[in-house]
Amino acid sequence: MWTTPARLHAKGIIGMNRRNIRYIGRYNNRRLYPLVDDKLKTKLLAQEYGITTPALIGTVTTQFGVKHILAMLVGHQGFVIKPAKGSGGKGILVIERIDGDRYVKPSGAQLTLGDVERHVSNILSGLYSLGGSPDVALIEALINFDESFSEYTYEGVPDIRVIVFKGYPVMAMMRLSTAASDGKANLHQGAVGVGIDIASGTAIRGVQFDRRRHDHPDTGHELASLRISDWATLLRLAAGCFEMTGLGYLGTDMVLDRDHGPMLLELNARPGLAIQMANGEGLRSRLDLIERQPEGVAPEERVAFSQHHFARSSELLETA
């Protein structure tokens, strides 16, 4: 474990102050934040740029519209409701299937239509939004995540966070939901973070609650064999978000759908720093290298550069 400032510095770990001042403050124009802080705006922008996102079933913008949810859901057996301006996974409701008049969550818990309507009403009132401002509820089609990950996750969809700096994929991790995280891919709530090699899309290190892990705590499956298919395509999508948003320091959250391949879930103009713990390496040296690169490099070339310079061998194989 890293315990002193000197050891953190030696590892190239960056903290919030450096992230906020050196990278976010310098490379992210604040007028562009609404493009990523509002999930509906992100989705519409992604469609414009040809980047695949989960299908939008509909939106609820007023309390009057809450009573029309039932009609909106006709023909959909599973769906996700999320606040347009939420953060950290707050306010996201996943319904895996509808059983009669019951709405069944991945955990097996059952809700009534009234429960669903109440949740949407809370979203509209700003209960989960940044700053508590009035919000919009998005209803999206359920993601059919790639079955190859079923043994690596518990009651939730695993997602892939890629930090993109000046259009270069810098560092990546997969977040695996657990019983402790209530089926959500949130590291602070107990999800497992798995560092991913930029070159190959394979697992290199695992952590939970800031402690190293070599297996999933609920399924017992080892992490060393985890490999993300269609990795190059996923990195190109992530890199292309630089042109799409104009933001120089960005967190892209992706999923792998079994039918549609890599899909963009959301973007973050202030991505967290736990990705460094998952990878066992700091961001600083990688960011320094990218700052020395010329402007105007095509996305494919940026991806190739990152895959060449940021390749890592797995720490998991050493004890597998």
XYZ file of N, CA and C in Angstrom, residues 11-201:
573
model
N 5.486 7.020 -7.582
C 4.606 6.209 -8.425
C 3.924 7.049 -9.515
N 4.122 8.367 -9.456
C 3.472 9.236 -10.440
C 2.000 9.454 -10.179
N 1.572 9.234 -8.921
C 0.161 9.419 -8.575
C -0.180 10.902 -8.568
N -1.266 11.269 -9.229
C -1.712 12.656 -9.163
C -2.898 12.745 -8.206
N -2.991 13.870 -7.497
C -4.088 14.094 -6.571
C -5.117 15.039 -7.169
N -6.121 15.347 -6.375
C -7.219 16.175 -6.876
C -6.772 17.582 -7.247
N -5.864 18.153 -6.462
C -5.427 19.517 -6.766
C -4.747 19.598 -8.124
N -3.820 18.664 -8.386
C -3.134 18.674 -9.678
C -4.117 18.372 -10.814
N -4.987 17.402 -10.583
C -5.984 17.083 -11.612
C -6.835 18.309 -11.940
N -7.313 18.996 -10.894
C -8.224 20.116 -11.101
C -7.547 21.318 -11.755
N -6.321 21.613 -11.328
C -5.641 22.817 -11.813
C -4.895 22.569 -13.118
N -4.073 21.492 -13.133
C -3.191 21.259 -14.273
C -3.930 20.700 -15.492
N -4.931 19.879 -15.274
C -5.573 19.193 -16.401
C -7.009 19.661 -16.656
N -7.876 19.575 -15.656
C -9.262 19.988 -15.869
C -9.340 21.489 -16.114
N -8.684 22.270 -15.248
C -8.724 23.725 -15.391
C -8.102 24.214 -16.682
N -7.061 23.539 -17.154
C -6.341 23.987 -18.342
C -6.974 23.492 -19.641
N -7.489 22.281 -19.620
C -7.913 21.660 -20.880
C -9.430 21.518 -21.048
N -10.206 21.814 -20.006
C -11.664 21.701 -20.107
C -12.319 23.076 -19.985
N -12.850 23.565 -21.091
C -13.561 24.832 -21.077
C -14.899 24.638 -20.369
N -15.172 25.442 -19.359
C -16.367 25.246 -18.540
C -17.670 25.370 -19.344
N -17.647 26.121 -20.423
C -18.883 26.272 -21.207
C -19.279 24.961 -21.879
N -18.325 24.001 -21.931
C -18.608 22.712 -22.571
C -19.127 21.664 -21.581
N -19.068 21.972 -20.294
C -19.489 20.999 -19.277
C -20.915 20.471 -19.470
N -21.874 21.340 -19.868
C -23.243 20.824 -20.025
C -23.349 19.673 -21.022
N -22.412 19.575 -21.953
C -22.450 18.490 -22.937
C -22.279 17.126 -22.274
N -21.580 17.092 -21.132
C -21.352 15.810 -20.462
C -22.074 15.711 -19.123
N -22.396 16.853 -18.513
C -23.117 16.819 -17.236
C -24.582 16.435 -17.426
N -25.104 16.653 -18.622
C -26.488 16.301 -18.940
C -26.462 15.072 -19.848
N -26.915 13.921 -19.320
C -26.841 12.666 -20.072
C -27.683 12.693 -21.342
N -28.759 13.448 -21.342
C -29.567 13.537 -22.553
C -28.811 14.279 -23.653
N -28.142 15.369 -23.286
C -27.344 16.102 -24.270
C -26.203 15.230 -24.790
N -25.585 14.457 -23.903
C -24.507 13.552 -24.315
C -25.019 12.535 -25.320
N -26.184 11.961 -25.037
C -26.759 10.941 -25.922
C -27.070 11.514 -27.301
N -27.668 12.685 -27.341
C -28.005 13.305 -28.622
C -26.750 13.679 -29.404
N -25.727 14.139 -28.690
C -24.464 14.486 -29.339
C -23.787 13.237 -29.895
N -23.821 12.136 -29.127
C -23.222 10.878 -29.578
C -23.904 10.368 -30.839
N -25.227 10.498 -30.894
C -25.966 10.076 -32.086
C -25.520 10.882 -33.298
N -25.284 12.162 -33.077
C -24.841 13.041 -34.165
C -23.480 12.615 -34.704
N -22.613 12.107 -33.811
C -21.267 11.700 -34.207
C -21.162 10.201 -34.515
N -22.300 9.512 -34.541
C -22.292 8.104 -34.904
C -21.735 7.186 -33.845
N -21.784 7.607 -32.584
C -21.295 6.781 -31.480
C -22.494 6.091 -30.834
N -22.438 4.755 -30.754
C -23.566 3.971 -30.262
C -23.781 4.179 -28.768
N -25.043 4.364 -28.379
C -25.435 4.473 -26.970
C -26.673 3.596 -26.758
N -27.010 3.271 -25.501
C -28.232 2.498 -25.260
C -29.451 3.218 -25.839
N -30.368 2.443 -26.415
C -31.547 3.030 -27.066
C -32.390 3.812 -26.054
N -32.837 4.977 -26.472
C -33.670 5.821 -25.622
C -35.136 5.455 -25.823
N -35.785 4.972 -24.758
C -37.214 4.654 -24.812
C -38.036 5.934 -24.731
N -37.625 6.832 -23.861
C -38.342 8.090 -23.734
C -37.803 8.917 -22.585
N -38.346 10.095 -22.422
C -37.959 10.983 -21.324
C -39.213 11.455 -20.598
N -39.041 11.765 -19.313
C -40.113 12.355 -18.525
C -39.594 13.694 -18.020
N -40.285 14.761 -18.389
C -39.798 16.102 -18.073
C -40.660 16.836 -17.056
N -41.907 16.363 -16.837
C -42.819 17.037 -15.905
C -43.502 16.018 -14.999
N -43.978 16.489 -13.856
C -44.694 15.599 -12.947
C -45.965 15.063 -13.616
N -46.569 15.820 -14.491
C -47.738 15.351 -15.228
C -47.377 14.137 -16.081
N -46.168 14.157 -16.638
C -45.729 13.069 -17.507
C -45.467 11.760 -16.786
N -45.333 11.803 -15.461
C -45.065 10.590 -14.687
C -46.163 9.553 -14.915
N -47.395 9.997 -15.044
C -48.530 9.084 -15.202
C -48.576 8.413 -16.577
N -47.693 8.826 -17.475
C -47.652 8.224 -18.810
C -46.543 7.177 -18.939
N -45.874 6.874 -17.837
C -44.759 5.917 -17.885
C -45.224 4.540 -18.336
N -46.356 4.093 -17.837
C -46.845 2.748 -18.177
C -47.002 2.593 -19.688
N -47.605 3.579 -20.334
C -47.782 3.517 -21.793
C -46.440 3.537 -22.512
N -45.482 4.279 -21.963
C -44.159 4.388 -22.565
C -43.415 3.056 -22.548
N -43.698 2.226 -21.528
C -42.950 0.985 -21.340
C -43.548 -0.218 -22.061
N -44.665 -0.023 -22.744
C -45.300 -1.128 -23.465
C -44.327 -1.728 -24.477
N -44.164 -3.048 -24.427
C -43.266 -3.738 -25.356
C -41.849 -3.876 -24.863
N -41.556 -3.317 -23.696
C -40.199 -3.396 -23.141
C -40.215 -4.259 -21.876
N -39.435 -5.325 -21.891
C -39.388 -6.221 -20.739
C -38.368 -5.785 -19.688
N -37.379 -5.026 -20.107
C -36.371 -4.518 -19.179
C -36.000 -3.097 -19.558
N -35.642 -2.291 -18.572
C -35.309 -0.900 -18.858
C -34.495 -0.314 -17.707
N -33.931 0.851 -17.972
C -33.146 1.579 -16.977
C -33.678 3.007 -16.895
N -33.891 3.490 -15.681
C -34.309 4.875 -15.478
C -33.164 5.604 -14.785
N -32.769 6.735 -15.335
C -31.653 7.478 -14.727
C -31.895 8.980 -14.818
N -31.353 9.727 -13.865
C -31.456 11.197 -13.925
C -30.483 11.753 -14.961
N -30.941 12.706 -15.750
C -30.080 13.283 -16.785
C -28.864 13.970 -16.190
N -29.017 14.552 -14.990
C -27.921 15.308 -14.392
C -27.358 14.638 -13.134
N -27.567 13.334 -13.009
C -27.052 12.606 -11.857
C -25.564 12.336 -11.980
N -24.961 11.895 -10.883
C -23.535 11.556 -10.891
C -23.285 10.424 -9.912
N -22.216 9.695 -10.151
C -21.826 8.624 -9.238
C -22.802 7.474 -9.157
N -23.626 7.304 -10.177
C -24.579 6.205 -10.182
C -25.817 6.442 -9.340
N -25.946 7.626 -8.758
C -27.098 7.912 -7.896
C -28.372 8.057 -8.729
N -29.440 7.476 -8.224
C -30.738 7.617 -8.869
C -30.984 6.693 -10.042
N -30.050 5.773 -10.320
C -30.249 4.848 -11.438
C -31.050 3.641 -10.957
N -32.140 3.372 -11.631
C -32.995 2.228 -11.308
C -32.976 1.264 -12.484
N -32.560 0.031 -12.224
C -32.502 -0.998 -13.260
C -33.623 -2.004 -13.028
N -34.445 -2.185 -14.034
C -35.505 -3.194 -13.985
C -35.156 -4.275 -15.005
N -34.916 -5.467 -14.511
C -34.474 -6.561 -15.378
C -35.620 -7.174 -16.176
N -36.794 -7.245 -15.544
C -37.955 -7.806 -16.254
C -39.240 -7.360 -15.564
N -40.331 -7.484 -16.297
C -41.659 -7.184 -15.749
C -42.405 -8.499 -15.596
N -42.847 -8.766 -14.387
C -43.563 -10.004 -14.079
C -44.983 -9.640 -13.624
N -45.935 -9.680 -14.578
C -47.292 -9.252 -14.256
C -47.321 -7.768 -13.971
N -47.724 -7.403 -12.757
C -47.735 -5.994 -12.372
C -46.550 -5.642 -11.483
N -45.533 -6.503 -11.494
C -44.345 -6.288 -10.678
C -43.129 -5.991 -11.565
N -42.298 -5.098 -11.075
C -41.077 -4.700 -11.785
C -39.890 -5.253 -10.997
N -39.167 -6.180 -11.614
C -38.168 -6.959 -10.894
C -36.763 -6.418 -11.141
N -36.059 -6.079 -10.066
C -34.682 -5.593 -10.143
C -33.725 -6.776 -10.296
N -32.478 -6.552 -10.695
C -31.510 -7.648 -10.829
C -31.334 -8.452 -9.541
N -31.528 -7.820 -8.395
C -31.383 -8.502 -7.102
C -32.559 -9.427 -6.803
N -33.640 -9.300 -7.598
C -34.855 -10.074 -7.334
C -35.914 -9.271 -6.597
N -35.537 -8.127 -6.057
C -36.498 -7.261 -5.371
C -37.576 -6.800 -6.354
N -38.818 -6.736 -5.885
C -39.937 -6.390 -6.741
C -40.528 -5.028 -6.376
N -40.832 -4.252 -7.401
C -41.424 -2.935 -7.210
C -42.785 -2.887 -7.880
N -43.625 -1.998 -7.414
C -44.911 -1.753 -8.065
C -44.753 -0.593 -9.042
N -45.776 -0.390 -9.871
C -45.761 0.762 -10.772
C -45.678 2.048 -9.960
N -46.344 2.076 -8.818
C -46.285 3.253 -7.951
C -44.870 3.543 -7.488
N -44.111 2.475 -7.181
C -42.705 2.657 -6.768
C -41.890 3.279 -7.899
N -42.106 2.788 -9.115
C -41.379 3.297 -10.276
C -41.737 4.756 -10.518
N -43.032 5.071 -10.445
C -43.476 6.451 -10.657
C -42.916 7.380 -9.586
N -42.842 6.894 -8.351
C -42.299 7.701 -7.257
C -40.812 7.982 -7.492
N -40.103 6.985 -7.995
C -38.677 7.171 -8.278
C -38.484 8.244 -9.356
N -39.283 8.174 -10.406
C -39.189 9.170 -11.469
C -39.534 10.562 -10.934
N -40.548 10.632 -10.094
C -40.939 11.912 -9.500
C -39.787 12.499 -8.675
N -39.076 11.639 -7.951
C -37.923 12.102 -7.171
C -36.808 12.628 -8.069
N -36.624 11.968 -9.211
C -35.622 12.447 -10.169
C -35.990 13.848 -10.645
N -37.240 14.033 -11.019
C -37.685 15.333 -11.537
C -37.503 16.444 -10.504
N -37.672 16.096 -9.240
C -37.554 17.112 -8.185
C -36.111 17.485 -7.891
N -35.170 16.758 -8.490
C -33.755 17.085 -8.304
C -33.082 16.343 -7.174
N -33.710 15.265 -6.690
C -33.147 14.525 -5.560
C -31.750 13.978 -5.860
N -31.485 13.635 -7.107
C -30.199 13.015 -7.456
C -29.326 13.902 -8.334
N -29.776 15.087 -8.688
C -29.044 15.910 -9.642
C -27.925 16.700 -8.970
N -26.983 17.134 -9.789
C -25.900 17.978 -9.312
C -26.473 19.307 -8.832
N -26.268 19.633 -7.572
C -26.764 20.884 -7.017
C -28.230 20.872 -6.655
N -28.901 19.718 -6.820
C -30.306 19.626 -6.448
C -31.263 20.363 -7.362
N -30.829 20.683 -8.583
C -31.700 21.414 -9.507
C -32.709 20.468 -10.159
N -33.854 20.985 -10.615
C -34.852 20.146 -11.290
C -34.212 19.376 -12.441
N -34.708 18.157 -12.674
C -34.026 17.268 -13.597
C -35.015 16.630 -14.567
N -34.463 15.841 -15.466
C -35.237 15.075 -16.442
C -34.909 13.603 -16.238
N -35.917 12.734 -16.350
C -35.696 11.294 -16.219
C -35.565 10.674 -17.601
N -34.484 9.929 -17.799
C -34.269 9.198 -19.041
C -34.659 7.741 -18.828
N -35.369 7.173 -19.767
C -35.699 5.756 -19.729
C -35.029 5.111 -20.939
N -34.112 4.194 -20.671
C -33.327 3.565 -21.723
C -33.583 2.062 -21.770
N -33.325 1.494 -22.947
C -33.422 0.050 -23.098
C -32.343 -0.616 -22.257
N -32.658 -1.789 -21.738
C -31.713 -2.538 -20.921
C -30.545 -3.015 -21.773
N -29.344 -2.903 -21.238
C -28.156 -3.375 -21.939
C -28.042 -4.889 -21.775
N -27.863 -5.583 -22.885
C -27.606 -7.024 -22.836
C -26.098 -7.222 -22.840
N -25.503 -7.167 -21.644
C -24.042 -7.160 -21.613
C -23.469 -8.497 -22.069
N -22.262 -8.423 -22.603
C -21.566 -9.582 -23.155
C -21.500 -10.702 -22.115
N -22.004 -11.886 -22.483
C -22.076 -13.000 -21.544
C -20.701 -13.486 -21.082
N -19.661 -13.138 -21.794
C -18.318 -13.563 -21.390
C -17.914 -12.943 -20.051
N -18.667 -11.905 -19.607
C -18.353 -11.258 -18.333
C -19.243 -11.735 -17.183
N -20.125 -12.674 -17.441
C -21.114 -13.062 -16.435
C -20.486 -13.595 -15.151
N -19.320 -14.245 -15.241
C -18.681 -14.792 -14.044
C -17.828 -13.763 -13.306
N -17.700 -12.571 -13.903
C -16.875 -11.533 -13.291
C -17.695 -10.455 -12.592
N -19.013 -10.605 -12.594
C -19.840 -9.544 -12.031
C -21.024 -10.136 -11.287
N -21.647 -9.331 -10.432
C -22.749 -9.804 -9.601
C -23.933 -8.846 -9.724
N -25.013 -9.322 -10.333
C -26.266 -8.560 -10.429
C -26.094 -7.152 -11.000
N -25.261 -7.018 -11.987
C -25.081 -5.693 -12.566
C -24.268 -5.750 -13.841
N -24.300 -4.661 -14.586
C -23.579 -4.569 -15.855
C -22.181 -4.001 -15.599
N -21.124 -4.730 -15.969
C -19.777 -4.181 -15.799
C -19.521 -3.092 -16.836
N -18.852 -2.024 -16.430
C -18.529 -0.986 -17.396
C -17.032 -0.731 -17.434
N -16.615 -0.018 -18.465
C -15.194 0.247 -18.695
C -14.975 1.747 -18.690
N -14.158 2.234 -17.768
C -13.801 3.653 -17.711
C -12.453 3.834 -18.412
N -12.418 4.750 -19.367
C -11.170 5.104 -20.048
C -10.931 6.595 -19.842
N -9.763 6.943 -19.310
C -9.377 8.353 -19.221
C -8.784 8.756 -20.562
N -9.315 9.819 -21.141
C -8.858 10.312 -22.442
C -8.292 11.714 -22.242
N -7.033 11.886 -22.649
C -6.357 13.179 -22.490
C -5.899 13.678 -23.845
N -6.423 14.838 -24.252
C -6.120 15.431 -25.559
C -6.392 14.433 -26.688
N -7.383 13.574 -26.445
C -7.775 12.601 -27.455
C -7.038 11.281 -27.397
N -6.109 11.133 -26.461
C -5.346 9.886 -26.311
C -5.917 9.056 -25.159
N -6.234 7.783 -25.385
C -6.607 6.924 -24.259
C -5.399 6.751 -23.336
N -5.549 7.132 -22.089
C -4.406 7.168 -21.177
C -4.372 5.959 -20.239
N -5.509 5.641 -19.642
C -5.560 4.560 -18.659
C -6.992 4.026 -18.634
N -7.139 2.734 -18.333
C -8.460 2.117 -18.377
C -8.658 1.166 -17.208
N -9.911 1.005 -16.836
C -10.264 -0.009 -15.841
C -11.676 -0.495 -16.101
N -11.943 -1.718 -15.679
C -13.310 -2.245 -15.703
C -13.820 -2.254 -14.279
N -15.094 -1.891 -14.102
C -15.706 -1.877 -12.780
C -16.746 -2.992 -12.711
N -16.540 -3.900 -11.760
C -17.379 -5.078 -11.634
C -18.269 -4.945 -10.410
N -19.568 -5.031 -10.603
C -20.493 -4.897 -9.488
C -20.418 -6.106 -8.562
N -20.748 -5.877 -7.301
C -20.685 -6.896 -6.256
C -21.930 -6.805 -5.378
N -22.066 -7.757 -4.454
C -23.158 -7.685 -3.477
C -22.986 -6.441 -2.613
N -21.745 -6.132 -2.257
C -21.469 -4.967 -1.419
C -21.868 -3.667 -2.111
N -21.739 -3.624 -3.442
C -22.077 -2.400 -4.183
C -23.521 -2.391 -4.656
N -24.301 -3.379 -4.202
C -25.725 -3.473 -4.544
C -25.929 -3.565 -6.052
N -25.033 -4.303 -6.707
C -25.157 -4.510 -8.141
C -24.774 -3.323 -8.988
N -24.144 -2.299 -8.384
C -23.745 -1.108 -9.133
C -22.227 -1.100 -9.328
N -21.805 -0.576 -10.481
C -20.376 -0.532 -10.784
C -19.757 0.730 -10.183
N -19.830 0.832 -8.862
C -19.327 2.009 -8.153
C -18.260 1.566 -7.155
N -17.020 1.998 -7.376
C -15.905 1.548 -6.531
C -16.074 1.968 -5.087
N -16.617 3.159 -4.853
C -16.773 3.650 -3.486
C -17.797 2.823 -2.704
N -18.703 2.174 -3.426
C -19.710 1.351 -2.772
C -19.287 -0.114 -2.657
N -18.113 -0.460 -3.201
C -17.624 -1.824 -3.052
C -17.480 -2.625 -4.327
N -17.645 -1.997 -5.487
C -17.385 -2.696 -6.744
C -15.894 -2.994 -6.858
N -15.556 -3.994 -7.661
C -14.155 -4.338 -7.897
C -13.649 -3.537 -9.093
N -12.511 -2.883 -8.918
C -11.877 -2.177 -10.023
C -10.762 -3.029 -10.596
N -10.784 -3.220 -11.904
C -9.771 -4.047 -12.563
C -9.007 -3.191 -13.561
N -7.720 -2.996 -13.313
C -6.888 -2.265 -14.252
C -6.799 -3.021 -15.561
N -6.891 -2.307 -16.687
C -6.886 -2.922 -18.010
C -5.689 -2.416 -18.815
N -4.957 -3.344 -19.414
C -3.822 -2.990 -20.259
C -4.321 -2.283 -21.514
N -3.846 -1.073 -21.750
C -4.264 -0.287 -22.906
C -3.920 -1.004 -24.212
N -2.829 -1.731 -24.233
C -2.396 -2.381 -25.469
C -3.298 -3.538 -25.873
N -3.742 -4.348 -24.897
C -4.408 -5.609 -25.230
C -5.835 -5.756 -24.730
N -6.258 -4.917 -23.775
C -7.589 -5.063 -23.214
C -7.698 -6.192 -22.205
